[in-house]
Coordinates of N, CA and C in Angstrom, one line a residue:
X8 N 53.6 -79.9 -80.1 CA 53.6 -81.2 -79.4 C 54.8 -82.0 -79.7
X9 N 55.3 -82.7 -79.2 CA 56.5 -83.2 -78.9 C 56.4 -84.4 -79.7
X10 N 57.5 -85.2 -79.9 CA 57.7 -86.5 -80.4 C 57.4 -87.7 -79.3
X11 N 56.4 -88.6 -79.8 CA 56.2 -89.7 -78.7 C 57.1 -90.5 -79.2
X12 N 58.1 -91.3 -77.8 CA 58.9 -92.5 -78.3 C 58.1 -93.4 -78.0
X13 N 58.4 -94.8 -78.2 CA 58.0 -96.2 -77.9 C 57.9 -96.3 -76.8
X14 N 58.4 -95.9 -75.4 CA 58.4 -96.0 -74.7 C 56.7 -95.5 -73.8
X15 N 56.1 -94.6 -74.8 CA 55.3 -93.8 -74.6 C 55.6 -92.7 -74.2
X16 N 56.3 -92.1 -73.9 CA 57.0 -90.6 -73.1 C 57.9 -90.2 -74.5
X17 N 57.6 -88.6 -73.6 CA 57.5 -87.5 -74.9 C 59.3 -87.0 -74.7
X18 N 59.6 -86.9 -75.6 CA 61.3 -86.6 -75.6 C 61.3 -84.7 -75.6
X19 N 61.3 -84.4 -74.5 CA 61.1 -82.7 -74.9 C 62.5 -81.7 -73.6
X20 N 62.9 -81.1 -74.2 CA 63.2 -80.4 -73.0 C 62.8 -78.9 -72.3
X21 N 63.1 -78.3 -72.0 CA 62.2 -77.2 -71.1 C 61.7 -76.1 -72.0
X22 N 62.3 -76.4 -73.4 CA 61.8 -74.9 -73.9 C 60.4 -75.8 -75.6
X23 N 60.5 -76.8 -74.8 CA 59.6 -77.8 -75.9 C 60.0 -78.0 -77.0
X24 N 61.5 -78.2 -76.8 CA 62.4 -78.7 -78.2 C 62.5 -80.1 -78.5
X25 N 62.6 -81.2 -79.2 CA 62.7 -82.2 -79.1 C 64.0 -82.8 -78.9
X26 N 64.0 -83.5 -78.0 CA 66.0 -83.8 -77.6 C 66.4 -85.0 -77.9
X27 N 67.2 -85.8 -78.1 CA 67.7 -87.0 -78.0 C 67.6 -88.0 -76.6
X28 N 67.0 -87.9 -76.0 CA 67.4 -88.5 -74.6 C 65.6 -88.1 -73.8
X29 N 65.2 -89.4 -73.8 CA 64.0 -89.8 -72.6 C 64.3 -89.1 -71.1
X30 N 63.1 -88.5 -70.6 CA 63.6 -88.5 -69.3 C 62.6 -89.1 -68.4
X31 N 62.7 -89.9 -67.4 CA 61.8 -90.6 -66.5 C 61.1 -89.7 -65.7
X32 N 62.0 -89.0 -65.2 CA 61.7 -87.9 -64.0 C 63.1 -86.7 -63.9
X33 N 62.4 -85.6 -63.7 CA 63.3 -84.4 -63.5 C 64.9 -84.9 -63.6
X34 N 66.1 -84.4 -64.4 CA 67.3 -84.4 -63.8 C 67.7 -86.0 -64.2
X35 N 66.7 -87.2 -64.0 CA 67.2 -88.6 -64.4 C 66.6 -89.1 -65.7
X36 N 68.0 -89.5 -66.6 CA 67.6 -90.0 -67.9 C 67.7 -91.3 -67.7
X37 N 66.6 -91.8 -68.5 CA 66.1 -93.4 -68.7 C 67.5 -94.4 -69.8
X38 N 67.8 -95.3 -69.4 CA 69.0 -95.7 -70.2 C 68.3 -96.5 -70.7
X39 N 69.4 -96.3 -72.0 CA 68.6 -97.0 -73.4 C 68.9 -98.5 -73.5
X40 N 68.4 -99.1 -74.7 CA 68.7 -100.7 -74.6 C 70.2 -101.0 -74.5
X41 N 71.0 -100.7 -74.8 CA 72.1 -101.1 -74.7 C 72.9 -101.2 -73.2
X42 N 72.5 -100.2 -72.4 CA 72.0 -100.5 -70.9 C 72.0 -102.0 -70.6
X43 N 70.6 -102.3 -70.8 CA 70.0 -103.5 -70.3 C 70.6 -105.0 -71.4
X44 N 71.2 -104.5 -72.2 CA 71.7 -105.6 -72.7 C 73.3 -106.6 -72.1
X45 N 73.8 -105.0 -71.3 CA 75.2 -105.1 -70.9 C 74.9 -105.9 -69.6
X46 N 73.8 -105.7 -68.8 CA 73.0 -106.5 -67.2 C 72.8 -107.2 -67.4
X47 N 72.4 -108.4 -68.8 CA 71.8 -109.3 -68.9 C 72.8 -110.6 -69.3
X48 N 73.7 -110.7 -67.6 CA 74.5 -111.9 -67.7 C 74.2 -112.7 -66.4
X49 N 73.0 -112.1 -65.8 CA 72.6 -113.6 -65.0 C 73.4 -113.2 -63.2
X50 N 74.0 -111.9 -63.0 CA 74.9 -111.1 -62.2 C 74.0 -110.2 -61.4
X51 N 72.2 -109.8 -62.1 CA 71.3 -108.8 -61.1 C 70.6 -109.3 -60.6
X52 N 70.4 -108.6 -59.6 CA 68.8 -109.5 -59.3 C 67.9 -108.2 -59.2
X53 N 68.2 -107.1 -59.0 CA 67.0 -105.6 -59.5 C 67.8 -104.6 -60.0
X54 N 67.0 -103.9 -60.3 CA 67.4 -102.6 -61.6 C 66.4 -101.4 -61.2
X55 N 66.4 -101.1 -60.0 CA 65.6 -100.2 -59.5 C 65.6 -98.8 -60.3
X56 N 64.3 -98.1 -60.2 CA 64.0 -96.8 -61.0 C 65.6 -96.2 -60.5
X57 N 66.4 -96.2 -59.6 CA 67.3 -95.0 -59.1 C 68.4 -94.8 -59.8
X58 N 68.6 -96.5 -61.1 CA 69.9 -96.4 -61.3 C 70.7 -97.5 -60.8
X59 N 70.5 -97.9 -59.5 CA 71.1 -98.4 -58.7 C 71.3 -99.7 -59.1
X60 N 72.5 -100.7 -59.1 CA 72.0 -102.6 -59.7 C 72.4 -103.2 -58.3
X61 N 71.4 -103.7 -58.2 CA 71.3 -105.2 -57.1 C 72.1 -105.9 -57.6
X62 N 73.2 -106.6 -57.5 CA 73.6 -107.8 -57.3 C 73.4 -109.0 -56.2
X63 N 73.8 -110.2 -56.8 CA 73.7 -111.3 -56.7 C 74.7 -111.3 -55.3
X64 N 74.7 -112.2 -54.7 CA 75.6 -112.7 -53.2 C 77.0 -113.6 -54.3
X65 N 76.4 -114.7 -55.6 CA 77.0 -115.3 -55.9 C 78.5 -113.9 -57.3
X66 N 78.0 -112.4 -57.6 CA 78.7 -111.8 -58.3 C 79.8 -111.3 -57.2
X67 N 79.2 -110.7 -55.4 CA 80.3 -110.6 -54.9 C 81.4 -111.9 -54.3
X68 N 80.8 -112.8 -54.6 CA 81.7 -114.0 -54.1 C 82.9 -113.7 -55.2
X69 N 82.3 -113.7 -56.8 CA 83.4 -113.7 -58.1 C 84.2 -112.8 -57.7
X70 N 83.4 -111.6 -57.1 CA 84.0 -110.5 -57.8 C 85.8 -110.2 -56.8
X71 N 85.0 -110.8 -55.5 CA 86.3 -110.6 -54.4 C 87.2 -111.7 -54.7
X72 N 86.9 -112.7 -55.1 CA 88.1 -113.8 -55.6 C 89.1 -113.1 -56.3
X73 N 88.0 -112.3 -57.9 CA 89.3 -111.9 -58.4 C 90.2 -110.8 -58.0
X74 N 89.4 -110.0 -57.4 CA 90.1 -108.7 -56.8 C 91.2 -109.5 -55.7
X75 N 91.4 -110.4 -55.4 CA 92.1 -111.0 -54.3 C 93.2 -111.7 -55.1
X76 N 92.9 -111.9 -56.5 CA 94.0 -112.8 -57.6 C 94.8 -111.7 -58.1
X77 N 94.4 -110.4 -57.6 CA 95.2 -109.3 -57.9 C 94.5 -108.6 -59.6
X78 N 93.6 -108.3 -60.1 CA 92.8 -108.0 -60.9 C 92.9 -106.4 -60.0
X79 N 92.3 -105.8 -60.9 CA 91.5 -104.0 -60.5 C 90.4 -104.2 -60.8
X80 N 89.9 -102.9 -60.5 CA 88.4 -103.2 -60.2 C 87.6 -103.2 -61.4
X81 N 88.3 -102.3 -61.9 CA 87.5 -102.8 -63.6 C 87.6 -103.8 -64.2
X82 N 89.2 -104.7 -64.6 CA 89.1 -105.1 -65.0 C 88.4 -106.8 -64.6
X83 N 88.3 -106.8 -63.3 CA 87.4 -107.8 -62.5 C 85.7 -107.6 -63.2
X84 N 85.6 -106.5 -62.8 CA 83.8 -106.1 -63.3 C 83.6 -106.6 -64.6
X85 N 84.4 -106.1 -65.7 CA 84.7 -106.3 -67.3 C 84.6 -108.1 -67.3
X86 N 85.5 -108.8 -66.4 CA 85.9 -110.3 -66.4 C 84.4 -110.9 -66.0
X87 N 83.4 -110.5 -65.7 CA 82.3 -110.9 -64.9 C 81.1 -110.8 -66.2
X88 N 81.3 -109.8 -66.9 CA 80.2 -110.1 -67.9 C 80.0 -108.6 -68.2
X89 N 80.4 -107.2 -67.3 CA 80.0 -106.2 -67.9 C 80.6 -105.3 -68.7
X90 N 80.0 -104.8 -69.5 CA 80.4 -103.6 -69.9 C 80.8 -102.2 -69.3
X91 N 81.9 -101.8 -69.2 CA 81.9 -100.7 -68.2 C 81.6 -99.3 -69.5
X92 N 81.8 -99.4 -70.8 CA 81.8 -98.2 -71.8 C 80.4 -98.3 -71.7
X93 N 79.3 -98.8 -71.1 CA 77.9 -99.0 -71.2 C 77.5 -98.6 -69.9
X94 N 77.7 -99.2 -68.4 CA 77.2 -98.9 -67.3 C 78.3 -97.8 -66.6
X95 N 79.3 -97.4 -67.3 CA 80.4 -96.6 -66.1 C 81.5 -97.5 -65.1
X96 N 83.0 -96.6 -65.5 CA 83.4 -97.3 -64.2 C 83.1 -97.5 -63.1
X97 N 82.3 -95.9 -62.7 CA 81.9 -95.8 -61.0 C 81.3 -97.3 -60.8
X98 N 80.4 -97.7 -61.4 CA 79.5 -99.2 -60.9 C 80.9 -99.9 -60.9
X99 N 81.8 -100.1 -61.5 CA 83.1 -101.2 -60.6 C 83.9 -100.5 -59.9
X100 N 83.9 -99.7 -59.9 CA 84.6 -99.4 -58.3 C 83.7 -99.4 -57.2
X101 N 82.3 -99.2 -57.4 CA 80.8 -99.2 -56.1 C 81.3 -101.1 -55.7
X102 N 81.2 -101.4 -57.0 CA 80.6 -102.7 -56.5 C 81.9 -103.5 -56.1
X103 N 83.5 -103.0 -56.6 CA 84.6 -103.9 -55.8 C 84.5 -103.2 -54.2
X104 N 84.3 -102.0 -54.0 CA 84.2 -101.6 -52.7 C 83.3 -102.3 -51.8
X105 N 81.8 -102.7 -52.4 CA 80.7 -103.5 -51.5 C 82.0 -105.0 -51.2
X106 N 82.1 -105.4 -52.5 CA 82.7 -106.4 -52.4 C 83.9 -107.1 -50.8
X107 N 84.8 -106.2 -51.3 CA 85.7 -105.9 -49.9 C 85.1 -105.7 -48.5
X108 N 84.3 -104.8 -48.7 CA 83.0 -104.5 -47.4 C 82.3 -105.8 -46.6
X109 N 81.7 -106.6 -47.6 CA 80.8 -107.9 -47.2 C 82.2 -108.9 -46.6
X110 N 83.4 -108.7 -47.6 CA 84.6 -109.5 -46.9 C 85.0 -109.3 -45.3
X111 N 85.0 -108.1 -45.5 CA 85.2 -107.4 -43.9 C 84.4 -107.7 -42.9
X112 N 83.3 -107.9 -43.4 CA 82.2 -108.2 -42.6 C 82.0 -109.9 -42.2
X113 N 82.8 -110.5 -43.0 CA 82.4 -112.6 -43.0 C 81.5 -112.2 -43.6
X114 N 80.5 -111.5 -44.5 CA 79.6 -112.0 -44.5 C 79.4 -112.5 -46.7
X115 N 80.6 -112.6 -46.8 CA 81.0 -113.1 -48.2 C 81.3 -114.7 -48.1
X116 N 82.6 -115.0 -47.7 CA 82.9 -116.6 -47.7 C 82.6 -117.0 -46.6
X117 N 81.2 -117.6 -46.6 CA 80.8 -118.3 -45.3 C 80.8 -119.9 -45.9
X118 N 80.9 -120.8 -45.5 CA 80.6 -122.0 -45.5 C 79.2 -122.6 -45.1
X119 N 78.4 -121.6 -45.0 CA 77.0 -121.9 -44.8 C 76.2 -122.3 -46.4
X120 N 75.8 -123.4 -46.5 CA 75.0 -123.5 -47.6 C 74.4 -122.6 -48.1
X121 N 73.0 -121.9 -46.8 CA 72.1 -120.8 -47.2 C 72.6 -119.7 -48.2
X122 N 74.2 -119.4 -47.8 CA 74.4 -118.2 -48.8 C 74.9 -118.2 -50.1
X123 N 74.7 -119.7 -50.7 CA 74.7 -119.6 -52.0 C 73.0 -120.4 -52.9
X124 N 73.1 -119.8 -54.1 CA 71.9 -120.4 -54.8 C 71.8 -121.8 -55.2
X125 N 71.2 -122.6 -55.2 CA 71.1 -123.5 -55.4 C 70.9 -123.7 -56.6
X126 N 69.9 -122.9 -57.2 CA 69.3 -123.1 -58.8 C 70.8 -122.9 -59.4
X127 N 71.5 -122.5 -59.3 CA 72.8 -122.1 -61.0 C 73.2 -123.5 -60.8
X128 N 73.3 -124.0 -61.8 CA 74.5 -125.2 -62.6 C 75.5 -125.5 -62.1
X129 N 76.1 -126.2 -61.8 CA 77.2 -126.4 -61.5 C 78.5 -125.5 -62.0
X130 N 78.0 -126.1 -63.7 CA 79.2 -125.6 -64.5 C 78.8 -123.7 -64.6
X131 N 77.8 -122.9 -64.6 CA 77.9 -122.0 -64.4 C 78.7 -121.5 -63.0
X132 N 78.5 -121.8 -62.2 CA 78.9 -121.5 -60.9 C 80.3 -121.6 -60.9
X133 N 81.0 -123.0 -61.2 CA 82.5 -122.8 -61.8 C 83.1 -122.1 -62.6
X134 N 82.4 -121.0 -63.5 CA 83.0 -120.5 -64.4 C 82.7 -118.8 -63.5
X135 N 82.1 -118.8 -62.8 CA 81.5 -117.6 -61.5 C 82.8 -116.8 -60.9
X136 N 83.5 -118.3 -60.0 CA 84.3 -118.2 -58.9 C 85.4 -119.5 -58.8
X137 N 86.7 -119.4 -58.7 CA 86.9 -120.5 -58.2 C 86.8 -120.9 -56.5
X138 N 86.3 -121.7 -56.0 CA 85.9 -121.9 -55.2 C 86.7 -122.7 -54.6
X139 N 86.6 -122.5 -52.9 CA 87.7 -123.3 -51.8 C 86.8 -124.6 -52.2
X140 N 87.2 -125.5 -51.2 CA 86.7 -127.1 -51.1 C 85.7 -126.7 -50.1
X141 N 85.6 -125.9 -49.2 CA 84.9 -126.0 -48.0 C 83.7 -125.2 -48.9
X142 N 83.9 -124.0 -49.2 CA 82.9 -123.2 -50.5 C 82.2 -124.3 -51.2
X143 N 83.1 -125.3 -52.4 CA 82.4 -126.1 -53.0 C 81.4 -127.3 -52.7
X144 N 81.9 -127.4 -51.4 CA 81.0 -128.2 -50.1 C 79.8 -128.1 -50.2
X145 N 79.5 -126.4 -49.3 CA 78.8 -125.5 -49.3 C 77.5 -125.1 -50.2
X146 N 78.2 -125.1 -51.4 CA 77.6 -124.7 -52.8 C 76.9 -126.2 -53.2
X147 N 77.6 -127.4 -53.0 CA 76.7 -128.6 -53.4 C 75.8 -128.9 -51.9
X148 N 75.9 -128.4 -51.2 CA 75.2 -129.3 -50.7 C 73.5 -127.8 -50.5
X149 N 73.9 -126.5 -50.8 CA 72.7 -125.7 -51.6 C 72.2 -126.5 -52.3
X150 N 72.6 -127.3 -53.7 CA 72.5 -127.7 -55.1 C 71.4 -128.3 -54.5
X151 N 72.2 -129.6 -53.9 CA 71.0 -130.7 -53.5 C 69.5 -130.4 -52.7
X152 N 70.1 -129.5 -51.6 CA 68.4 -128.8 -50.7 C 67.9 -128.4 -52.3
X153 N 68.0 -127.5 -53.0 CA 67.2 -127.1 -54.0 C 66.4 -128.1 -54.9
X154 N 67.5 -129.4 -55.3 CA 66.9 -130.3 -56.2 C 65.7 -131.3 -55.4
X155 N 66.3 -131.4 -53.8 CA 65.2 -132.2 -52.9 C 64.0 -131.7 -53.1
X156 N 64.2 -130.2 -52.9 CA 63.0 -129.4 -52.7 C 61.8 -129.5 -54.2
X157 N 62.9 -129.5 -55.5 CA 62.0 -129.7 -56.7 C 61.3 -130.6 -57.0
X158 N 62.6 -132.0 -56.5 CA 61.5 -133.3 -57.1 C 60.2 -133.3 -55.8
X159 N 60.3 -133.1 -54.2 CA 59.0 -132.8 -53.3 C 58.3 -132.2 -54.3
X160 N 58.4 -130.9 -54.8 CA 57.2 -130.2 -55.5 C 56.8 -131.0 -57.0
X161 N 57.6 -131.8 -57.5 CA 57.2 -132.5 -58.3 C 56.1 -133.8 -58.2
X162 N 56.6 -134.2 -57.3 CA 55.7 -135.5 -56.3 C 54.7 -134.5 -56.3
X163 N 54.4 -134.0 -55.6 CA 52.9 -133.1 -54.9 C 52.1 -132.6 -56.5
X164 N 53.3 -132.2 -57.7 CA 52.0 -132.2 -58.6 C 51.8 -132.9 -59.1
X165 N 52.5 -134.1 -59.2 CA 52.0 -135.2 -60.1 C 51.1 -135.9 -59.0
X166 N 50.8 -135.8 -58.2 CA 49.3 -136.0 -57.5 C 48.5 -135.4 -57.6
X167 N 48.6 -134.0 -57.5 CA 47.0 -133.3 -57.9 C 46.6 -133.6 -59.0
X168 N 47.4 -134.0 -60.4 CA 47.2 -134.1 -61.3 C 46.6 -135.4 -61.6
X169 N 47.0 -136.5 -60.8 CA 46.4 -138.0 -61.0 C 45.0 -138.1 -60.2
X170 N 44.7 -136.7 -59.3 CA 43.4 -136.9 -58.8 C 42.3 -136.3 -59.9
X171 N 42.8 -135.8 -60.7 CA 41.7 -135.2 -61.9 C 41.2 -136.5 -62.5
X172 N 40.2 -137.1 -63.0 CA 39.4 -137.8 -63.4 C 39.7 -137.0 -65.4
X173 N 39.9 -138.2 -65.7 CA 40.1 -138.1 -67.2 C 39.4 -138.7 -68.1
X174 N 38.4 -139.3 -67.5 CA 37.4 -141.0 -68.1 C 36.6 -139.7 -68.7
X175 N 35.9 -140.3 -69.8 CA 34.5 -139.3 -70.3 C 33.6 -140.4 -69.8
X176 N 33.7 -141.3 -69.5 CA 33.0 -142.4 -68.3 C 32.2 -142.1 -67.4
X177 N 30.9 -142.1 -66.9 CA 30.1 -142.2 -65.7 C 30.8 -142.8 -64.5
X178 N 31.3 -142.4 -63.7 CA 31.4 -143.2 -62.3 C 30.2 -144.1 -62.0
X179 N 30.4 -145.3 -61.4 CA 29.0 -146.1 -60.9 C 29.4 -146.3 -59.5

């Protein structure tokens, strides 16, 4: 019988030896914590079974800035928060290529509010990208729809909340 890791899954390879390395499924090994330690700069938004990382709209806004300040593709990826000795170069050269792609497309520097987040910080978001004036426009006036939208939801609970009855009092 094999070695159970933490993970619950048995570390074995075909001849029922015990190996160093988890496997999820046939052919794909599960990456270890240091993996997910290198993702965790606020740059994903999914980490699907395949391997594959989602990014953010606001990592290819960074990431084409700096590829356009004349950076490479690693060392842009590296400048953003990741580790490439952890995730591979291939992921910064995948993701300066999307990058240039979405450029080609308009569909990176738009001046449309919608296409940035509103929730990041200001001062996070300036340390992101440097941003045009028409971008930073853009980006505050995200900020503000988002913050309208929180204090609305805050109004609406602090009323459900003031309709709860708190008296240990009888109503007459």
């Amino acid at each position: 019988m094999a070695e159970r890791i933490e993970s619950g899954m048995y570390r074995t390879d075909d001849l029922d030896f015990i190996t160093d390395k988890p496997h999820m499924f046939e052919g794909l090994e599960m990456p270890d914590e240091a993996y997910y330690k290198a993702l965790d700069n606020g740059m994903i938004t999914d980490l699907p079974e395949n391997g594959r990382l989602v990014y953010t709209h606001d990592f290819y806004v960074a990431m084409y800035k700096k590829l356009e300040s004349g950076m490479g593709s690693v060392e842009a990826y590296e400048s953003l928060g990741f580790d490439t000795k952890v995730t591979g170069v291939e992921k910064a050269y995948q993701a300066a290529k999307r990058a240039r792609e979405k450029a080609a497309a308009n569909k990176l520097y738009t001046v449309d509010p919608s296409s940035y987040d509103g929730s990041i910080p200001p001062e996070q978001m300036m340390e992101m990208a440097n941003l045009s004036s028409e971008e930073l426009i853009a980006y505050l006036k995200a900020r503000n729809y988002y913050l309208e939208e929180l204090v609305e939801a805050q109004k609406k609970t602090q009323s459900v909340l003031a309709d709860i009855l708190t008296s240990s009092k009888a109503k007459r």
